[in-house]
């Protein structure tokens, strides 16, 4: 088997036709490498041959029996039955929808055979229906053993998948290891080929801290850090420094109705140093909900404009982009700058005019959605791109955005999703990281309360009081991901209940709504045409609802801590006191009680993210999954913190030029080659 074969489609394997490949695709197994990385989670014990008088109903057991009689009824829908026995008793082997010729070959009358499957009892006799294995005595070693158990989908049985998996695992070519022998030995790892064979061997299953598993974790992390490192080198090339002084940004700061926090000033200083340097800026501002990231980015934008360049500010949704546009127009109103707004829905005439203004340099700042990066859009002299809620964009998109801006363009990203320290470099290792850790001084701490769901009736007077004061309310139900129908019906019931109490003042957003339909409802809420918004989806992070003062979260224990903190940040954005009420069902687990306690005690998103990681583990960190931050397949920052550091340092200390021959296999294995286009090495 050649190395390239590992990256071929699964249809290259014997026994994998179009039908089976369709089933495998459901388990995200499309290439042969996916079989290598699909590790068994347990094992089936078929290692002992039982006598028929030792069988237990409901268990998977292996038997050695003599085939006595084959019964093929001529009546439709009746099963085929094979009578077998040993010296201690009798058993029927039953098949539905099986061909007679196939069964005659499998069960030769008068011969001893091996059968393995789940035992049942019918008509006072043991029975095995559609056994997993039937084989000859001389082939019993293939069946009588502990067999690796894989997570499979309907349409693929253990026997079939095992034949595919063994075709691959037993024939993997010897791969030139990208890690040196000394490094492997020093860090208690193992070579790649041995680690893969061990991990598919039933005796090594569930050993997550074994040398073999740790080797796979290290490789996954190494591939990740390596691609980020290469992306960083590619983007942070030399460029002419921007030339400006602080006069313009200071003018804007003085006009602001609030003082910048020390944290905002510190981050602005870091950004200005990047802009004034000879290296392209590739920086992310990490800041909690409502910490004032946008203001900092606008101050950077004014400096770049005044140094003779154009700027672009991009947000993931039209509503958020429009909010940025309105804020910018307000803050820059005395500066006499041409600022345009562009989305996919912009009118054709307006769009044509904007494109013309951009290409001749009249427009100094363009604000909009991803439509900003269509091929038709050409800036005369683009100097800075700012992207809000950057977690919606992967590493490959970051690289492409940097290319679009050209070599003289700096790149600034913003994210309101707090990331635990362990994860920071593995997600943002290609960027410099700035953190805004304080909230504006005038921002009141959100009051967080919890209440059992059975006491929901006690909430109505409080909700009524908020509505009468002209405040607005979010009511969040957990998203039922498995079913948009259930999702819709659960939300609709809640909507009807609340609407009966507050006629024509309630809006509804649920999973089955199209994006533009959601935007219509959100717009109504923003414009105060409705007072209460019932939602089963996470309300867009970053959108400012200054009039929202109360958020009620049902089944709060179903959300991650980080996610609850993000939801809570939807209220208390204006001058009004924000309140968050967490409703929960009785009989909470210890962890759920701890989560609610942490949230009630702290408003610090970074602290909350760290605590969430400790309590739930990364694999179960729903807040990260739903915020678009893809988690690793094998690596867990709680259990493998040492390997995160080891992989990060290893990449930093690579002195040789990264070459395709040495690392391309690793990068392809973990789908990282495409991100940095391995051919360019």
PDB file of C-alpha atoms in Angstrom, residues 415-605:
ATOM      1  CA  UNK A 415     -14.157  38.258  19.394  1.00  0.00           C
ATOM      2  CA  UNK A 416     -16.521  38.388  22.350  1.00  0.00           C
ATOM      3  CA  UNK A 417     -16.173  34.655  23.031  1.00  0.00           C
ATOM      4  CA  UNK A 418     -13.871  34.279  26.048  1.00  0.00           C
ATOM      5  CA  UNK A 419     -11.361  31.459  25.527  1.00  0.00           C
ATOM      6  CA  UNK A 420      -9.571  29.552  28.329  1.00  0.00           C
ATOM      7  CA  UNK A 421      -5.799  30.182  28.418  1.00  0.00           C
ATOM      8  CA  UNK A 422      -4.966  26.609  27.363  1.00  0.00           C
ATOM      9  CA  UNK A 423      -6.998  27.037  24.194  1.00  0.00           C
ATOM     10  CA  UNK A 424      -5.857  30.528  23.255  1.00  0.00           C
ATOM     11  CA  UNK A 425      -2.729  29.573  21.276  1.00  0.00           C
ATOM     12  CA  UNK A 426      -4.303  26.503  19.681  1.00  0.00           C
ATOM     13  CA  UNK A 427      -7.060  28.675  18.190  1.00  0.00           C
ATOM     14  CA  UNK A 428      -5.265  31.991  17.660  1.00  0.00           C
ATOM     15  CA  UNK A 429      -1.616  30.964  17.399  1.00  0.00           C
ATOM     16  CA  UNK A 430      -1.219  32.741  14.060  1.00  0.00           C
ATOM     17  CA  UNK A 431      -2.199  36.080  15.624  1.00  0.00           C
ATOM     18  CA  UNK A 432      -1.016  38.498  18.288  1.00  0.00           C
ATOM     19  CA  UNK A 433      -3.564  38.576  21.110  1.00  0.00           C
ATOM     20  CA  UNK A 434      -4.843  41.665  22.951  1.00  0.00           C
ATOM     21  CA  UNK A 435      -7.278  41.325  25.819  1.00  0.00           C
ATOM     22  CA  UNK A 436      -9.738  43.895  27.142  1.00  0.00           C
ATOM     23  CA  UNK A 437     -10.365  42.698  30.664  1.00  0.00           C
ATOM     24  CA  UNK A 438     -12.393  45.591  32.156  1.00  0.00           C
ATOM     25  CA  UNK A 439     -15.943  46.763  31.588  1.00  0.00           C
ATOM     26  CA  UNK A 440     -16.731  50.496  31.204  1.00  0.00           C
ATOM     27  CA  UNK A 441     -17.084  52.195  34.602  1.00  0.00           C
ATOM     28  CA  UNK A 442     -20.713  53.207  33.934  1.00  0.00           C
ATOM     29  CA  UNK A 443     -21.758  49.613  33.145  1.00  0.00           C
ATOM     30  CA  UNK A 444     -23.807  48.092  35.981  1.00  0.00           C
ATOM     31  CA  UNK A 445     -23.180  44.493  37.030  1.00  0.00           C
ATOM     32  CA  UNK A 446     -25.972  42.243  35.744  1.00  0.00           C
ATOM     33  CA  UNK A 447     -28.018  40.738  38.574  1.00  0.00           C
ATOM     34  CA  UNK A 448     -28.215  36.959  38.102  1.00  0.00           C
ATOM     35  CA  UNK A 449     -30.938  34.942  39.847  1.00  0.00           C
ATOM     36  CA  UNK A 450     -32.043  31.313  39.661  1.00  0.00           C
ATOM     37  CA  UNK A 451     -35.480  29.776  40.093  1.00  0.00           C
ATOM     38  CA  UNK A 452     -37.037  26.299  39.768  1.00  0.00           C
ATOM     39  CA  UNK A 453     -39.233  26.074  36.632  1.00  0.00           C
ATOM     40  CA  UNK A 454     -42.236  24.974  38.687  1.00  0.00           C
ATOM     41  CA  UNK A 455     -42.280  28.496  40.224  1.00  0.00           C
ATOM     42  CA  UNK A 456     -42.539  30.171  36.796  1.00  0.00           C
ATOM     43  CA  UNK A 457     -45.835  31.850  37.780  1.00  0.00           C
ATOM     44  CA  UNK A 458     -43.922  33.997  40.276  1.00  0.00           C
ATOM     45  CA  UNK A 459     -42.146  35.662  37.308  1.00  0.00           C
ATOM     46  CA  UNK A 460     -45.170  37.181  35.573  1.00  0.00           C
ATOM     47  CA  UNK A 461     -45.539  40.261  37.851  1.00  0.00           C
ATOM     48  CA  UNK A 462     -41.806  41.022  37.379  1.00  0.00           C
ATOM     49  CA  UNK A 463     -42.035  40.647  33.565  1.00  0.00           C
ATOM     50  CA  UNK A 464     -45.186  42.801  33.528  1.00  0.00           C
ATOM     51  CA  UNK A 465     -43.389  45.491  35.551  1.00  0.00           C
ATOM     52  CA  UNK A 466     -40.485  45.544  33.038  1.00  0.00           C
ATOM     53  CA  UNK A 467     -42.850  45.866  30.048  1.00  0.00           C
ATOM     54  CA  UNK A 468     -44.806  48.660  31.745  1.00  0.00           C
ATOM     55  CA  UNK A 469     -41.530  50.539  32.320  1.00  0.00           C
ATOM     56  CA  UNK A 470     -40.949  50.302  28.531  1.00  0.00           C
ATOM     57  CA  UNK A 471     -38.102  47.811  29.038  1.00  0.00           C
ATOM     58  CA  UNK A 472     -37.642  44.790  26.764  1.00  0.00           C
ATOM     59  CA  UNK A 473     -37.323  41.095  27.619  1.00  0.00           C
ATOM     60  CA  UNK A 474     -35.548  38.083  26.044  1.00  0.00           C
ATOM     61  CA  UNK A 475     -37.051  34.656  26.758  1.00  0.00           C
ATOM     62  CA  UNK A 476     -34.665  31.872  25.691  1.00  0.00           C
ATOM     63  CA  UNK A 477     -35.605  28.187  25.351  1.00  0.00           C
ATOM     64  CA  UNK A 478     -32.894  25.549  24.678  1.00  0.00           C
ATOM     65  CA  UNK A 479     -32.532  24.678  21.012  1.00  0.00           C
ATOM     66  CA  UNK A 480     -33.779  21.165  20.206  1.00  0.00           C
ATOM     67  CA  UNK A 481     -31.096  20.385  17.650  1.00  0.00           C
ATOM     68  CA  UNK A 482     -32.335  16.915  16.683  1.00  0.00           C
ATOM     69  CA  UNK A 483     -35.643  18.239  15.421  1.00  0.00           C
ATOM     70  CA  UNK A 484     -36.642  21.573  13.962  1.00  0.00           C
ATOM     71  CA  UNK A 485     -40.291  20.425  14.313  1.00  0.00           C
ATOM     72  CA  UNK A 486     -39.926  19.849  18.080  1.00  0.00           C
ATOM     73  CA  UNK A 487     -37.894  23.038  18.290  1.00  0.00           C
ATOM     74  CA  UNK A 488     -40.680  24.975  16.589  1.00  0.00           C
ATOM     75  CA  UNK A 489     -43.498  23.428  18.644  1.00  0.00           C
ATOM     76  CA  UNK A 490     -41.714  24.013  21.991  1.00  0.00           C
ATOM     77  CA  UNK A 491     -41.015  27.660  21.069  1.00  0.00           C
ATOM     78  CA  UNK A 492     -44.519  28.159  19.669  1.00  0.00           C
ATOM     79  CA  UNK A 493     -46.124  26.876  22.894  1.00  0.00           C
ATOM     80  CA  UNK A 494     -44.045  29.285  24.951  1.00  0.00           C
ATOM     81  CA  UNK A 495     -44.827  32.118  22.515  1.00  0.00           C
ATOM     82  CA  UNK A 496     -48.583  31.418  22.748  1.00  0.00           C
ATOM     83  CA  UNK A 497     -48.460  31.295  26.564  1.00  0.00           C
ATOM     84  CA  UNK A 498     -46.623  34.644  26.820  1.00  0.00           C
ATOM     85  CA  UNK A 499     -48.648  36.253  24.021  1.00  0.00           C
ATOM     86  CA  UNK A 500     -51.866  35.454  25.912  1.00  0.00           C
ATOM     87  CA  UNK A 501     -50.527  37.512  28.808  1.00  0.00           C
ATOM     88  CA  UNK A 502     -48.969  40.315  26.700  1.00  0.00           C
ATOM     89  CA  UNK A 503     -51.130  40.611  23.575  1.00  0.00           C
ATOM     90  CA  UNK A 504     -49.315  41.675  20.365  1.00  0.00           C
ATOM     91  CA  UNK A 505     -46.136  42.504  22.266  1.00  0.00           C
ATOM     92  CA  UNK A 506     -44.302  39.206  21.666  1.00  0.00           C
ATOM     93  CA  UNK A 507     -42.036  38.048  18.808  1.00  0.00           C
ATOM     94  CA  UNK A 508     -40.738  34.543  18.035  1.00  0.00           C
ATOM     95  CA  UNK A 509     -37.474  33.213  16.578  1.00  0.00           C
ATOM     96  CA  UNK A 510     -36.970  29.468  16.178  1.00  0.00           C
ATOM     97  CA  UNK A 511     -34.666  27.028  14.366  1.00  0.00           C
ATOM     98  CA  UNK A 512     -36.904  26.541  11.328  1.00  0.00           C
ATOM     99  CA  UNK A 513     -36.953  30.257  10.412  1.00  0.00           C
ATOM    100  CA  UNK A 514     -34.918  31.464   7.445  1.00  0.00           C
ATOM    101  CA  UNK A 515     -32.149  33.978   8.159  1.00  0.00           C
ATOM    102  CA  UNK A 516     -34.033  36.925   6.603  1.00  0.00           C
ATOM    103  CA  UNK A 517     -37.161  36.026   8.636  1.00  0.00           C
ATOM    104  CA  UNK A 518     -35.105  36.066  11.854  1.00  0.00           C
ATOM    105  CA  UNK A 519     -33.705  39.457  10.874  1.00  0.00           C
ATOM    106  CA  UNK A 520     -37.223  40.888  10.404  1.00  0.00           C
ATOM    107  CA  UNK A 521     -38.184  39.825  13.964  1.00  0.00           C
ATOM    108  CA  UNK A 522     -34.897  41.112  15.422  1.00  0.00           C
ATOM    109  CA  UNK A 523     -35.399  44.434  13.629  1.00  0.00           C
ATOM    110  CA  UNK A 524     -38.889  44.758  15.171  1.00  0.00           C
ATOM    111  CA  UNK A 525     -37.350  44.135  18.594  1.00  0.00           C
ATOM    112  CA  UNK A 526     -34.588  46.685  17.987  1.00  0.00           C
ATOM    113  CA  UNK A 527     -37.161  49.257  16.897  1.00  0.00           C
ATOM    114  CA  UNK A 528     -39.255  48.552  20.071  1.00  0.00           C
ATOM    115  CA  UNK A 529     -42.261  47.349  18.056  1.00  0.00           C
ATOM    116  CA  UNK A 530     -42.366  44.284  20.331  1.00  0.00           C
ATOM    117  CA  UNK A 531     -41.492  44.049  24.035  1.00  0.00           C
ATOM    118  CA  UNK A 532     -40.693  40.335  24.491  1.00  0.00           C
ATOM    119  CA  UNK A 533     -38.652  38.123  22.173  1.00  0.00           C
ATOM    120  CA  UNK A 534     -39.021  34.342  22.539  1.00  0.00           C
ATOM    121  CA  UNK A 535     -36.034  32.592  20.975  1.00  0.00           C
ATOM    122  CA  UNK A 536     -34.656  29.048  20.712  1.00  0.00           C
ATOM    123  CA  UNK A 537     -31.473  30.195  19.031  1.00  0.00           C
ATOM    124  CA  UNK A 538     -28.627  32.061  20.657  1.00  0.00           C
ATOM    125  CA  UNK A 539     -29.285  35.738  20.069  1.00  0.00           C
ATOM    126  CA  UNK A 540     -26.522  37.109  17.850  1.00  0.00           C
ATOM    127  CA  UNK A 541     -23.455  37.960  19.919  1.00  0.00           C
ATOM    128  CA  UNK A 542     -22.432  41.593  19.574  1.00  0.00           C
ATOM    129  CA  UNK A 543     -25.801  43.100  18.625  1.00  0.00           C
ATOM    130  CA  UNK A 544     -26.641  45.937  20.989  1.00  0.00           C
ATOM    131  CA  UNK A 545     -30.168  45.995  22.410  1.00  0.00           C
ATOM    132  CA  UNK A 546     -29.833  49.026  24.744  1.00  0.00           C
ATOM    133  CA  UNK A 547     -33.445  48.799  25.874  1.00  0.00           C
ATOM    134  CA  UNK A 548     -33.310  45.107  26.912  1.00  0.00           C
ATOM    135  CA  UNK A 549     -33.164  44.797  30.693  1.00  0.00           C
ATOM    136  CA  UNK A 550     -34.300  41.222  31.407  1.00  0.00           C
ATOM    137  CA  UNK A 551     -33.321  37.826  30.008  1.00  0.00           C
ATOM    138  CA  UNK A 552     -35.010  34.618  31.163  1.00  0.00           C
ATOM    139  CA  UNK A 553     -33.264  31.338  30.245  1.00  0.00           C
ATOM    140  CA  UNK A 554     -35.306  28.140  30.497  1.00  0.00           C
ATOM    141  CA  UNK A 555     -33.610  24.811  31.263  1.00  0.00           C
ATOM    142  CA  UNK A 556     -30.464  26.782  32.114  1.00  0.00           C
ATOM    143  CA  UNK A 557     -28.653  23.547  33.042  1.00  0.00           C
ATOM    144  CA  UNK A 558     -28.703  22.534  29.348  1.00  0.00           C
ATOM    145  CA  UNK A 559     -26.442  25.441  28.390  1.00  0.00           C
ATOM    146  CA  UNK A 560     -22.701  25.703  28.961  1.00  0.00           C
ATOM    147  CA  UNK A 561     -21.433  28.304  31.442  1.00  0.00           C
ATOM    148  CA  UNK A 562     -19.688  30.335  28.743  1.00  0.00           C
ATOM    149  CA  UNK A 563     -22.853  30.268  26.659  1.00  0.00           C
ATOM    150  CA  UNK A 564     -25.052  31.413  29.554  1.00  0.00           C
ATOM    151  CA  UNK A 565     -22.616  34.270  30.155  1.00  0.00           C
ATOM    152  CA  UNK A 566     -22.897  35.295  26.490  1.00  0.00           C
ATOM    153  CA  UNK A 567     -26.701  35.196  26.694  1.00  0.00           C
ATOM    154  CA  UNK A 568     -26.638  37.257  29.871  1.00  0.00           C
ATOM    155  CA  UNK A 569     -24.571  39.875  28.033  1.00  0.00           C
ATOM    156  CA  UNK A 570     -27.573  40.652  25.787  1.00  0.00           C
ATOM    157  CA  UNK A 571     -29.071  42.783  28.586  1.00  0.00           C
ATOM    158  CA  UNK A 572     -27.858  45.714  30.671  1.00  0.00           C
ATOM    159  CA  UNK A 573     -26.139  47.303  27.653  1.00  0.00           C
ATOM    160  CA  UNK A 574     -27.655  50.744  28.238  1.00  0.00           C
ATOM    161  CA  UNK A 575     -28.131  52.734  31.407  1.00  0.00           C
ATOM    162  CA  UNK A 576     -30.813  50.401  32.763  1.00  0.00           C
ATOM    163  CA  UNK A 577     -30.099  47.681  35.313  1.00  0.00           C
ATOM    164  CA  UNK A 578     -29.848  44.267  33.623  1.00  0.00           C
ATOM    165  CA  UNK A 579     -31.290  41.110  35.205  1.00  0.00           C
ATOM    166  CA  UNK A 580     -30.783  37.487  34.169  1.00  0.00           C
ATOM    167  CA  UNK A 581     -33.094  34.779  35.543  1.00  0.00           C
ATOM    168  CA  UNK A 582     -32.009  31.153  35.135  1.00  0.00           C
ATOM    169  CA  UNK A 583     -34.877  28.667  35.253  1.00  0.00           C
ATOM    170  CA  UNK A 584     -33.976  25.065  36.007  1.00  0.00           C
ATOM    171  CA  UNK A 585     -35.678  21.721  36.562  1.00  0.00           C
ATOM    172  CA  UNK A 586     -35.376  20.089  39.976  1.00  0.00           C
ATOM    173  CA  UNK A 587     -32.853  17.332  40.680  1.00  0.00           C
ATOM    174  CA  UNK A 588     -29.815  19.111  39.225  1.00  0.00           C
ATOM    175  CA  UNK A 589     -26.429  17.387  39.161  1.00  0.00           C
ATOM    176  CA  UNK A 590     -23.624  18.705  41.388  1.00  0.00           C
ATOM    177  CA  UNK A 591     -21.924  20.190  38.319  1.00  0.00           C
ATOM    178  CA  UNK A 592     -25.089  22.016  37.231  1.00  0.00           C
ATOM    179  CA  UNK A 593     -25.456  23.508  40.724  1.00  0.00           C
ATOM    180  CA  UNK A 594     -21.792  24.624  40.629  1.00  0.00           C
ATOM    181  CA  UNK A 595     -22.274  26.227  37.200  1.00  0.00           C
ATOM    182  CA  UNK A 596     -25.277  28.263  38.333  1.00  0.00           C
ATOM    183  CA  UNK A 597     -23.383  29.313  41.504  1.00  0.00           C
ATOM    184  CA  UNK A 598     -20.339  30.490  39.462  1.00  0.00           C
ATOM    185  CA  UNK A 599     -22.559  32.495  37.132  1.00  0.00           C
ATOM    186  CA  UNK A 600     -24.377  34.173  40.012  1.00  0.00           C
ATOM    187  CA  UNK A 601     -21.069  35.128  41.652  1.00  0.00           C
ATOM    188  CA  UNK A 602     -19.058  36.338  38.629  1.00  0.00           C
ATOM    189  CA  UNK A 603     -19.515  38.629  35.601  1.00  0.00           C
ATOM    190  CA  UNK A 604     -15.980  37.931  34.288  1.00  0.00           C
ATOM    191  CA  UNK A 605     -16.213  35.996  31.006  1.00  0.00           C
TER     192      UNK A 605
END
